[in-house]
Coordinates of C-alpha atoms in Angstrom, one line a residue:
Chain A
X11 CA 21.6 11.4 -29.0
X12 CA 19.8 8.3 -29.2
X13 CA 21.5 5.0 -30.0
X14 CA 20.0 1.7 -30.8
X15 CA 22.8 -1.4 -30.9
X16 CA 21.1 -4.8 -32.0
X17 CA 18.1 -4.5 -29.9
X18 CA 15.9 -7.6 -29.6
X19 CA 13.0 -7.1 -27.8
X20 CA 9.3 -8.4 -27.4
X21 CA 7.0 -10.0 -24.5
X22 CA 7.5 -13.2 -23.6
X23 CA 9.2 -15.8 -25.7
X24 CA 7.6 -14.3 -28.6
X25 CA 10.7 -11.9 -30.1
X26 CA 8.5 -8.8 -31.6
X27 CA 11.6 -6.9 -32.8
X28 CA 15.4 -8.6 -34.3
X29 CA 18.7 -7.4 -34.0
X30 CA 17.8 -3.4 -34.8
X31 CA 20.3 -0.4 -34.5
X32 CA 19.9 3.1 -35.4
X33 CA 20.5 6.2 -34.0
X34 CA 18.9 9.3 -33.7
X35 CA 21.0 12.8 -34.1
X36 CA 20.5 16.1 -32.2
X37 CA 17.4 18.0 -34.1
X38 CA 16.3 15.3 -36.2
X39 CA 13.1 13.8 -37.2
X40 CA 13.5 10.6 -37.6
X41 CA 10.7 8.0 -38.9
X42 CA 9.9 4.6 -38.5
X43 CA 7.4 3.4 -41.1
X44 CA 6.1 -0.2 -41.7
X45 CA 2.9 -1.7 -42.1
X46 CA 0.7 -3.2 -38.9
X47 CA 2.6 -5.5 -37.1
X48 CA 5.9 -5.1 -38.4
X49 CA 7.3 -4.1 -34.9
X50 CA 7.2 -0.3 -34.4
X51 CA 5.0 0.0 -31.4
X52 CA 7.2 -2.8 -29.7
X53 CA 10.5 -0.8 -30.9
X54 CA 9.1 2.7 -29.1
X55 CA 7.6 1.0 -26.0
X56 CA 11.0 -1.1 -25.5
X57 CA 12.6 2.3 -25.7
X58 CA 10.6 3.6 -23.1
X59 CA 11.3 0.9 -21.0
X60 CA 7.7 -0.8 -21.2
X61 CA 8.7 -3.7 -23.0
X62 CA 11.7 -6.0 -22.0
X63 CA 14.9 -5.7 -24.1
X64 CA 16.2 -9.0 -24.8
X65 CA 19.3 -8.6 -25.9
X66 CA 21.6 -5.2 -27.6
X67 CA 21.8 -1.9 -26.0
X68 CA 19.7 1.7 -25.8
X69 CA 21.7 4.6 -25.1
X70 CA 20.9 8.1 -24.2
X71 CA 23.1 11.3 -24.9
X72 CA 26.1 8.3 -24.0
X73 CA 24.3 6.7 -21.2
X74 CA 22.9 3.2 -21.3
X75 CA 19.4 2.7 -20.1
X76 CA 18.4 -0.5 -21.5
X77 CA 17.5 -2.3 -18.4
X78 CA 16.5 1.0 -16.4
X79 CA 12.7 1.3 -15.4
X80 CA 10.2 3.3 -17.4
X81 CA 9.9 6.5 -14.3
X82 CA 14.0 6.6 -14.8
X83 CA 13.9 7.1 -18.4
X84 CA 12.1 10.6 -18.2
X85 CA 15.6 11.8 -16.0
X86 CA 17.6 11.1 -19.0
X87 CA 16.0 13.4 -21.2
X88 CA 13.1 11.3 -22.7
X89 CA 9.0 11.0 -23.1
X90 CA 6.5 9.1 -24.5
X91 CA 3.5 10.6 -26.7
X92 CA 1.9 7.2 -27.5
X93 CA -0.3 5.1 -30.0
X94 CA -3.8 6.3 -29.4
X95 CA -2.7 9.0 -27.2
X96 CA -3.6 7.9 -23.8
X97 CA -4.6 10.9 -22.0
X98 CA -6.0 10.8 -18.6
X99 CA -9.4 10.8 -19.7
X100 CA -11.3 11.7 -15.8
X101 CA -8.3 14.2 -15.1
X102 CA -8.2 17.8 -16.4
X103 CA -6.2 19.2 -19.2
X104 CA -4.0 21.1 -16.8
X105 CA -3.6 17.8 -14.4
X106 CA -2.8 15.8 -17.5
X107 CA -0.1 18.2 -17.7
X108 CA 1.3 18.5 -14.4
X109 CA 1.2 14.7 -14.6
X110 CA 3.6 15.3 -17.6
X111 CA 5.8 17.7 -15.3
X112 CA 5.7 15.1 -12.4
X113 CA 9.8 15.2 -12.4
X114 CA 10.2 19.2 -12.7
X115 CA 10.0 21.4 -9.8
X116 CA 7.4 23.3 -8.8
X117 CA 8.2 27.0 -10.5
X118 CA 9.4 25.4 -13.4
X119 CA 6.4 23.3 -13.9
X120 CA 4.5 26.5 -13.6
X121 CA 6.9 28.1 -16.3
X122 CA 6.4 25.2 -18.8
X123 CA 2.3 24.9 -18.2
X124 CA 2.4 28.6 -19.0
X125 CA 4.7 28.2 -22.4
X126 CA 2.9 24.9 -23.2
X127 CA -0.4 27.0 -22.9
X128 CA 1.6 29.3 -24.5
X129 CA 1.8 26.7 -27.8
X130 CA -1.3 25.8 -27.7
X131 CA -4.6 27.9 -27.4
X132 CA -6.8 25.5 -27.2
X133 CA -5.7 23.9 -24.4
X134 CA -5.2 26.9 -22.5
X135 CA -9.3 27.5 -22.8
X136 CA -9.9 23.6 -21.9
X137 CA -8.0 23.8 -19.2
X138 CA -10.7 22.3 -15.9
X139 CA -12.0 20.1 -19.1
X140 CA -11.6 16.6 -18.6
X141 CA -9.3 15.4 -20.9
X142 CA -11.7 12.5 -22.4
X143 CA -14.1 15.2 -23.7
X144 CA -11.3 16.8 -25.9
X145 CA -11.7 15.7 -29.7
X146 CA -9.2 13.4 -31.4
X147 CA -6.7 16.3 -32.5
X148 CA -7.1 18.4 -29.5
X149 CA -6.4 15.0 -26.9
X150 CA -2.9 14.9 -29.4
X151 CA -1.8 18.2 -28.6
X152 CA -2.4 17.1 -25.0
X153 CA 0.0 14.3 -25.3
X154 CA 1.8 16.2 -27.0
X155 CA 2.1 19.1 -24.5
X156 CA 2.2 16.4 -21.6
X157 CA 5.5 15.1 -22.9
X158 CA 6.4 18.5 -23.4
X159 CA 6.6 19.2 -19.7
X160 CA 9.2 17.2 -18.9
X161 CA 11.9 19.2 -20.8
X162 CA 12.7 16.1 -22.8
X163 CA 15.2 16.3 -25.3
X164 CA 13.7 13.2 -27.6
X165 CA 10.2 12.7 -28.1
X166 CA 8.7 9.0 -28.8
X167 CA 6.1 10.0 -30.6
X168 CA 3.5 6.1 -31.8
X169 CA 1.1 6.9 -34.5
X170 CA 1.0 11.2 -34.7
X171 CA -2.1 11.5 -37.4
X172 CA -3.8 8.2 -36.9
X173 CA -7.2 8.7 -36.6
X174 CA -7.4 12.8 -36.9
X175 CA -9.0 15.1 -38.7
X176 CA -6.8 16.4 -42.0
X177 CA -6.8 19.9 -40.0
X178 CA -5.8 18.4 -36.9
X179 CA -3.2 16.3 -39.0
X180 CA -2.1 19.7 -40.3
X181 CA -1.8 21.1 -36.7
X182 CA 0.0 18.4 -35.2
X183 CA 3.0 18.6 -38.4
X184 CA 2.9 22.3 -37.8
X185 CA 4.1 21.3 -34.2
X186 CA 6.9 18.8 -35.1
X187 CA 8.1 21.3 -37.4
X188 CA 7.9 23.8 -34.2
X189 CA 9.7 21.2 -31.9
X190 CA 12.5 20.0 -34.6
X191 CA 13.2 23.9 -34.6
X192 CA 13.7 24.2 -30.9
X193 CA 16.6 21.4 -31.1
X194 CA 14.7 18.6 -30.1
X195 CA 14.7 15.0 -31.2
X196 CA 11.8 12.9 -32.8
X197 CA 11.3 9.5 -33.6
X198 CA 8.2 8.9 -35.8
X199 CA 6.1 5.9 -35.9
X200 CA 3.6 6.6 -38.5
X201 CA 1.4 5.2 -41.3
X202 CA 0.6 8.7 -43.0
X203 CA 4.1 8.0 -45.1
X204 CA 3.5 10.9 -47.8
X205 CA 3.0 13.8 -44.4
X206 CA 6.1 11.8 -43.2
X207 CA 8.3 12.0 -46.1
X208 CA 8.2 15.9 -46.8
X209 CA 9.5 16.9 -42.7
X210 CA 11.3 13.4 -41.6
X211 CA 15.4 13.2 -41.9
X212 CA 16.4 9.9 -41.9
X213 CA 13.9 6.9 -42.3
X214 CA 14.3 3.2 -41.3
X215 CA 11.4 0.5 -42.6
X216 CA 10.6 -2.3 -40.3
X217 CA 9.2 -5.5 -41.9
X218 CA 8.2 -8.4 -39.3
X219 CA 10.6 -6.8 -36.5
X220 CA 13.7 -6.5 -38.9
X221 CA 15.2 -4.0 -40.2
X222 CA 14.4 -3.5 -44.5
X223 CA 15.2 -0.3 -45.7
X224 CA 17.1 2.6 -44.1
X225 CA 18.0 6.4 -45.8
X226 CA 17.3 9.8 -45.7
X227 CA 13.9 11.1 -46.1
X228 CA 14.8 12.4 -49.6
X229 CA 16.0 9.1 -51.0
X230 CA 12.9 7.8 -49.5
X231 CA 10.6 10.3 -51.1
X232 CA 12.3 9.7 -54.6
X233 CA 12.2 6.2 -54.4
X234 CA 9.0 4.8 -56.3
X235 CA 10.1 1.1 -55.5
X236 CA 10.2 1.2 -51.6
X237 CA 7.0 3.6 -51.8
X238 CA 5.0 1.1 -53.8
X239 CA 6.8 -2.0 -51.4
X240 CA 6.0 -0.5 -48.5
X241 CA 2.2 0.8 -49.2
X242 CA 1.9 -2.1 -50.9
X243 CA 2.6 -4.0 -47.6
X244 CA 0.7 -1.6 -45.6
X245 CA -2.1 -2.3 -47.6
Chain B
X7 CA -38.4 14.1 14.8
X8 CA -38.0 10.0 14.4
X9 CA -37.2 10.6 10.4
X10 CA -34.4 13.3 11.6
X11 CA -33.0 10.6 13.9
X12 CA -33.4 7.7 12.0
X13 CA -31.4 9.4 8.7
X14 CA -28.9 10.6 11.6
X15 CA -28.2 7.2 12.8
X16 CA -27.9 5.9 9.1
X17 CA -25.2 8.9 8.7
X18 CA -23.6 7.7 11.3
X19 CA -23.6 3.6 10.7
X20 CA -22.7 5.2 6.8
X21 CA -19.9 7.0 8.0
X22 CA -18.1 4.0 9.4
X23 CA -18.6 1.9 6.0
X24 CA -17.3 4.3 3.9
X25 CA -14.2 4.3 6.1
X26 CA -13.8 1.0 5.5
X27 CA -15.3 0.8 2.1
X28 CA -12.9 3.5 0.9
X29 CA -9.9 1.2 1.3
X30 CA -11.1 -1.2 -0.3
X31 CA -12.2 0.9 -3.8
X32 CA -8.5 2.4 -3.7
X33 CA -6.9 -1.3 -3.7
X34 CA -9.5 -2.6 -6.0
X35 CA -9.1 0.9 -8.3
X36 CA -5.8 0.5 -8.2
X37 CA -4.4 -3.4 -8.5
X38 CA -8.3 -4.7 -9.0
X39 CA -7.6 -6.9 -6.8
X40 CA -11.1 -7.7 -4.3
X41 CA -8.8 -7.3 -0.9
X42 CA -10.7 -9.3 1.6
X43 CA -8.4 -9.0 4.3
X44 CA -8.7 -5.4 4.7
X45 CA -11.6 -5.8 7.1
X46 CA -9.0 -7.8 9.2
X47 CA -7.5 -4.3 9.7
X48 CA -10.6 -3.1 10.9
X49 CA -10.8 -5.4 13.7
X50 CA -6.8 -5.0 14.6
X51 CA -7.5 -1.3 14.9
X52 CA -10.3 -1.8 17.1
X53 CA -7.9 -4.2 19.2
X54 CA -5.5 -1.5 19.0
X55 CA -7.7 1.4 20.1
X56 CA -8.9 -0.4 23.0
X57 CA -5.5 -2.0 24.4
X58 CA -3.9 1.8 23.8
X59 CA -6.6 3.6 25.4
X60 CA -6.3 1.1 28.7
X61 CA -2.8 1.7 28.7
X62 CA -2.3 5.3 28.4
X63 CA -5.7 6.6 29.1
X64 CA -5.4 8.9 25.7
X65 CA -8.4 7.8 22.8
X66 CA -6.5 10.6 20.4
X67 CA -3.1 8.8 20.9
X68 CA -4.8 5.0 20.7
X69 CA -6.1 6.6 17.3
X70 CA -3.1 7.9 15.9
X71 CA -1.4 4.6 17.1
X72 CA -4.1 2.1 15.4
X73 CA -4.1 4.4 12.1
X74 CA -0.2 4.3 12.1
X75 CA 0.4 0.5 12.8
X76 CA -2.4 -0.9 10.8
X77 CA -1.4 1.2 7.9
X78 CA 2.1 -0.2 8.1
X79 CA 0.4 -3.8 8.2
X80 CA -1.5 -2.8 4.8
X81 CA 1.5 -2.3 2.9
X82 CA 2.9 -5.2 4.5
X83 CA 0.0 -7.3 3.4
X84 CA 0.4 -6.0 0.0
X85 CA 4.5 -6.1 0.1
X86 CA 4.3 -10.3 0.8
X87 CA 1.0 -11.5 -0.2
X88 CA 0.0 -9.2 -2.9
X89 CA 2.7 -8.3 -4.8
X90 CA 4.3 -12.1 -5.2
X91 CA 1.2 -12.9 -7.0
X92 CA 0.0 -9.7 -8.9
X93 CA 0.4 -11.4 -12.7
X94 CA -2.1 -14.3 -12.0
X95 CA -5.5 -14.5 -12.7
X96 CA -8.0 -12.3 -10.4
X97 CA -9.4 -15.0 -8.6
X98 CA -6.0 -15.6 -6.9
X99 CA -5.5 -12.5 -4.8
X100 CA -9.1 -12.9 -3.9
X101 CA -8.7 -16.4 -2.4
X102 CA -5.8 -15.4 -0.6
X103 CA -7.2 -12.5 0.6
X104 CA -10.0 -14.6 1.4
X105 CA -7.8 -16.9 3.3
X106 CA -5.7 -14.2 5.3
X107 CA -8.7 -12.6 6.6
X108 CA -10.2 -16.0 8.0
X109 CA -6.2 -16.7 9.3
X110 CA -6.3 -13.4 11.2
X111 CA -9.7 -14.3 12.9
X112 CA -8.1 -17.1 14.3
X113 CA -4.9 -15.2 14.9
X114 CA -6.9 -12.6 17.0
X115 CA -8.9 -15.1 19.1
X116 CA -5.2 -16.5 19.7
X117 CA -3.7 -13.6 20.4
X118 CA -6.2 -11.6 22.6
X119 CA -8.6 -14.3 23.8
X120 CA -11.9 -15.2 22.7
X121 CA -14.2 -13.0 24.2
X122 CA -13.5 -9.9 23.4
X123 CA -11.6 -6.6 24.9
X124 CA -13.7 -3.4 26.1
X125 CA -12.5 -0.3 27.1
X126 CA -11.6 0.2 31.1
X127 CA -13.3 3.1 31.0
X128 CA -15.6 3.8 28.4
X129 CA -14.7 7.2 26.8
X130 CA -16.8 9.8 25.5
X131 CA -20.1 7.8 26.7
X132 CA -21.6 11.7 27.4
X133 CA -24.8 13.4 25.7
X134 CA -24.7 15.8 23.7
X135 CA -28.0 17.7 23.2
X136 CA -28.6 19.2 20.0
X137 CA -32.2 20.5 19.6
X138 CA -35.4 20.1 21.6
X139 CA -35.0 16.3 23.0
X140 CA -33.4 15.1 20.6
X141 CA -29.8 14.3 21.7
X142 CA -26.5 12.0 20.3
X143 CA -23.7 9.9 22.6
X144 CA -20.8 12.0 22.1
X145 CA -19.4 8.6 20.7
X146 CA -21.7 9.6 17.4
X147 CA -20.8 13.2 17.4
X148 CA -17.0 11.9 17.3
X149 CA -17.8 9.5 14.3
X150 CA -19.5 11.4 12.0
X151 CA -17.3 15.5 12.6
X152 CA -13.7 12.8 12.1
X153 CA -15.3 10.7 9.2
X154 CA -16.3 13.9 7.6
X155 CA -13.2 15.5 8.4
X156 CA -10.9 12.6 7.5
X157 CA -12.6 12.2 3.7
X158 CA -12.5 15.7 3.3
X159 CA -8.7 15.8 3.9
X160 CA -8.5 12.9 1.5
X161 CA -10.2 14.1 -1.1
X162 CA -8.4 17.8 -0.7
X163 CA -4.9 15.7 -1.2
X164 CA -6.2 13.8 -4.6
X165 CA -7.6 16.5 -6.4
X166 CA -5.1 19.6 -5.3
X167 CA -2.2 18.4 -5.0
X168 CA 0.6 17.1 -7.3
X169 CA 0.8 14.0 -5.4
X170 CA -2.7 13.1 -5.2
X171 CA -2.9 14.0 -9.1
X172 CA -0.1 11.6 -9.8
X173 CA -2.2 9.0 -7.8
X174 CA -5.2 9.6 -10.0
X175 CA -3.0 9.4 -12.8
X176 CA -1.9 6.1 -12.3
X177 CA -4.9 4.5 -11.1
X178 CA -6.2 5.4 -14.6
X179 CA -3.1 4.0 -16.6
X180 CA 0.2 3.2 -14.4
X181 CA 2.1 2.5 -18.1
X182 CA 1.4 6.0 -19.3
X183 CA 2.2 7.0 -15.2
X184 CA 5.4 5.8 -15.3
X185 CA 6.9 7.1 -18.3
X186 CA 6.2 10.4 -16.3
X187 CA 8.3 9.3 -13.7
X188 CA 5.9 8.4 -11.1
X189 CA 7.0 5.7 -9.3
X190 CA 3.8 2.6 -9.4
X191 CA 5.5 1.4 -6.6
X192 CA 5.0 4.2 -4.1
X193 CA 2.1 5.0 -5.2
X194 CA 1.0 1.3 -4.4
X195 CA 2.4 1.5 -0.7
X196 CA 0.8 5.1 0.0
X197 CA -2.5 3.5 -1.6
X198 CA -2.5 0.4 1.2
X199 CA -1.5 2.9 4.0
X200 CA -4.2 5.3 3.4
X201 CA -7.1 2.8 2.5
X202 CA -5.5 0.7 5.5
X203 CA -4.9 3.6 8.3
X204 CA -8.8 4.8 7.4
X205 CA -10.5 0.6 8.0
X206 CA -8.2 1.4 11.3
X207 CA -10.1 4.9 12.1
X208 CA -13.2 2.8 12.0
X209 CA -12.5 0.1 14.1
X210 CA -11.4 2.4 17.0
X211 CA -14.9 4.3 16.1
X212 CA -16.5 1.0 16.7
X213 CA -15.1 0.0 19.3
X214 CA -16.0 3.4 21.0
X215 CA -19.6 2.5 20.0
X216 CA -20.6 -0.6 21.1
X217 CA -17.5 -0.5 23.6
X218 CA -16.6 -4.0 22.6
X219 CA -14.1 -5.3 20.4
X220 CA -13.6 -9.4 19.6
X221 CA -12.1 -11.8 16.5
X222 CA -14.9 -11.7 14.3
X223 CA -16.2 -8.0 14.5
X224 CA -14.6 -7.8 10.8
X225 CA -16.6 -10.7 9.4
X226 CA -20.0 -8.3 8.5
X227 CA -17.8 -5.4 7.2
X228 CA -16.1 -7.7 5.3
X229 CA -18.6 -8.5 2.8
X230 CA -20.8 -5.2 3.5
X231 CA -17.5 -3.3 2.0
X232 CA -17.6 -5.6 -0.7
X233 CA -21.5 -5.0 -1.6
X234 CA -20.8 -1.3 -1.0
X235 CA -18.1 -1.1 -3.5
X236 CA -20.1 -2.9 -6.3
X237 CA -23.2 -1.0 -5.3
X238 CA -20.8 2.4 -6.0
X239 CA -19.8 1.1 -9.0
X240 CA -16.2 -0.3 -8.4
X241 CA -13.2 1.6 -8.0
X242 CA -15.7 4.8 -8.3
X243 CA -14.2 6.8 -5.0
X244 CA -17.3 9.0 -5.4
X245 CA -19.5 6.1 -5.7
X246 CA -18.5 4.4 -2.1
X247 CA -19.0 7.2 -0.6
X248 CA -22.8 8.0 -2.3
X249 CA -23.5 4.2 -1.4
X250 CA -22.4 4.0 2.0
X251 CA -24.3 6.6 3.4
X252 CA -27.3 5.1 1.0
X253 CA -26.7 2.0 2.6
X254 CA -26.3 3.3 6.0
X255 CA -29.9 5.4 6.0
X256 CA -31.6 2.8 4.5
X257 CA -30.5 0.1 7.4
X258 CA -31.3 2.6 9.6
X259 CA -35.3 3.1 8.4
X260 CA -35.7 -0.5 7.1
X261 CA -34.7 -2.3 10.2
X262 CA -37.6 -0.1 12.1
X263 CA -40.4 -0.2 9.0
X264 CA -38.9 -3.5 7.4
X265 CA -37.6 -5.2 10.8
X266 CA -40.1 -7.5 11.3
X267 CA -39.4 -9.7 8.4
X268 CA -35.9 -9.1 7.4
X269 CA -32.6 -8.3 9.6
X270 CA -30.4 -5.0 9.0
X271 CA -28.2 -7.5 6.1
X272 CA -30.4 -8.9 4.5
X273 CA -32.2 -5.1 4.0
X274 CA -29.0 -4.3 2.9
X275 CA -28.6 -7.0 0.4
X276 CA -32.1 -6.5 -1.0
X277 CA -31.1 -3.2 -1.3
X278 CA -27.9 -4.1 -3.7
X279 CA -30.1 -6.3 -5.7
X280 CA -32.6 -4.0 -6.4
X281 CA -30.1 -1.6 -7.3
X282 CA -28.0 -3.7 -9.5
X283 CA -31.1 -4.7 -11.4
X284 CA -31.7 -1.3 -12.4
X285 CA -28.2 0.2 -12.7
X286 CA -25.7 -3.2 -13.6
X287 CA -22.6 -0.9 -13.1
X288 CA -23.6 0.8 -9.9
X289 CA -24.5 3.8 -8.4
X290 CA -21.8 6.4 -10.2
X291 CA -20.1 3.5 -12.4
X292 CA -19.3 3.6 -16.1
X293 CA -21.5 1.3 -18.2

């Protein structure tokens, strides 16, 4: 699905992220943990094409979009829920999400705000709302649903729980759970590593932009020394 | 009855600024960049509505012409001197805006002569009565229905439909935008034609009013659009519009009861500073 060949990447002279490759399988969750800037952000905005890749490759279900734009990357199948969501704050719910749906015709896009409403009650009754009077959880389901409309097949998703509510936290897992069962891709930045753990399928830990530590979410679960290494780092 | 037509000409003189001033918010909401220049549009569409109407007898068509050309120099202007220099500090664009709107006074006074163009023959110079005595050039009717007209159009297209909710999306965050797949670019050029094509719209109006066009009748709405946009509360669309017609009425009443002492700008100006003192971000801006 997703293929990551030595990527080097970062603004400026200053390298951010060293020689990382991965890949992400159909229906996986896949996280990337690590503690403040160890590189994730960098990693998932390079990917989405707002940060220049240096050198190594990105694929996408086979092609290469390393060097593509950021608008092209949504064609190939991909979106962007990022760190400290970002919603539109002056636009409505619903214009957030035709925002989302700005590639997908128009009776599709009113098939997915339907289904997206569909996921997610709360939206549906905010809908005229500005998005910037949402609360923290209910802004994540926006970005959430936003990405949503573009019929991606991976999700980027920076920093899912970080600064929400336990409930909202709750929600938001209840949703990855929802999207890893419709086939779709995830990849994971996240400090919540216990929440992470239980649902994520493979796990790679960045430590100052390099690779450290990469297994299933199993191994990563059982394994007291990385657990304690990496908290430990995260402080 | 002199209240009714002294808040009537202040509509009217507010309708032409927030023509102009409306360009100028998009650009600076947009690229916040301070764009100068775009008053330099102003003046080539009054050159433009005048030269076209002489030619072809037609005001709609020299309209339509000075809106189409003017917008195409707008995204020109923002294709070779914005865009080169986009990454660098603010005050950059601003003194090259700066210094293409003093290049294209000189260019005009080259170009056309210094003394100015006026209409052959001076359209829609009529009456219209309205109530009792009170009665507007038709010149004034024309301004104020096509202003109204013209904003309400524009702000139709940004809130209803998907490409003016795109726009709003990417003046708020272009990043976030373009990982939707709208392209910055585009949205850039059709932000320069608009704001450009309507700075065009009022020069022609202008130069229908005072029947006069010449090199420097930008140089006042150059720095009025400015104050207007900072007394909105910059890059607040909602704000221009609330300050130009503020700006526009209270001209109109200062420069009978205040007239003696000050001139129509400086009432202006003492206006912005009065209003800044009491709200620092503007009219409708965030703190």
């Amino acid at each position: 699905m997703l293929t990551v060949e030595n990527l080097t990447c970062g603004y400026g002279d200053i390298k951010a992220v060293h020689d990382l490759s991965f890949a992400v399988g159909t229906g996986e969750i896949f996280a990337m943990l690590g503690a403040n800037g160890a590189g994730k952000t960098s990693t998932i905005m390079c990917l989405a094409g707002h940060v220049a890749a240096m050198s190594g490759s990105v694929s996408l279900n086979g092609t290469t979009i390393t060097n593509q734009p950021a608008q092209a990357r949504v064609g190939h199948g991909m979106a962007l829920v990022p760190e400290g969501r970002r919603v539109f704050a002056e636009l409505s719910v619903e214009e957030n999400l035709v925002v989302g749906g700005h590639t997908v015709g128009g009776p599709e896009l009113t098939a997915n705000l339907e289904r997206i409403f569909g996921h997610f009650p709360r939206l549906a009754e905010r809908k005229t709302q500005a998005a910037g009077s949402l609360s923290g959880g209910e802004q994540q389901m926006l970005a959430i649903g936003r990405a949503l409309m573009a019929n991606p097949q991976l999700v980027l998703i920076d920093e899912l729980s970080l600064g929400l509510m336990p409930k909202a936290i709750d929600a938001c897992y209840e949703v990855l759970q929802a999207l890893k069962a419709d086939g779709l891709s995830i990849l994971l930045v996240e400090q919540n590593t216990t929440r992470v753990l239980d649902i994520a399928d493979q796990v790679i830990v960045l430590e100052s932009g390099v690779k450290s530590w990469e297994g299933t979410g199993a191994d990563a679960d059982g394994n007291a020394a990385l657990l304690e290494a990496y908290l430990g780092t995260a402080g | 009855m002199l209240y009714l037509e002294l808040f009537i000409q202040g509509i009217i003189q507010g309708s032409i600024y927030a023509l102009i001033a409306l360009g100028l918010t998009l650009v600076y909401g947009l690229l916040r960049i301070l764009h100068v220049a775009h008053a330099a549009l102003f003046t080539l569409g009054g050159y433009l509505g005048v030269l076209v109407t002489n030619a072809t007898g037609s005001l709609a068509l020299a309209m339509l012409v000075a809106m189409v050309v003017c917008g195409v120099v707008g995204m020109g202007l923002y294709k070779f001197a914005y865009e080169p220099i986009l990454g660098s500090p603010p005050f950059v664009p601003l003194i090259a805006s700066i210094g293409l709107f003093i290049a294209s006074e000189e260019l005009f006074r080259m170009i056309f002569g210094p003394y100015g163009l006026s209409y052959a023959v001076p359209p829609l110079s009529g009456q219209v009565a309205l109530f009792g005595t009170f009665s507007l050039r038709q010149a004034e009717v024309l301004v104020i229905v096509l202003s109204f007209a013209m904003i309400a159009i524009l702000g139709w297209l940004s809130l209803k439909t998907r490409t003016g909710i795109a726009w709003r999306a990417t003046v708020a965050d272009p990043e976030i935008a373009s990982s939707f797949g709208i392209d910055i670019q585009k949205v850039r050029y059709l932000n320069f034609f608009i704001g450009s094509a309507l700075a065009a719209s009022a020069g022609v109006l202008v130069a229908v009013l005072n029947n006069l066009v010449e090199p420097t009748m930008g140089s006042v709405p150059s720095y009025k659009a400015l104050a207007i946009i900072v007394l909105g509360g910059l890059g607040s669309v909602p704000g221009t519009l609330a300050a130009s017609v503020a700006l526009g009425v209270i001209e109109s009443f200062g420069t009978i009861y205040a007239g003696n002492f000050m001139d129509r700008d400086a009432i202006a100006f003492a206006f912005l500073i009065l209003v800044l003192m009491a709200r620092p971000q503007g009219l409708l801006g965030k703190a």
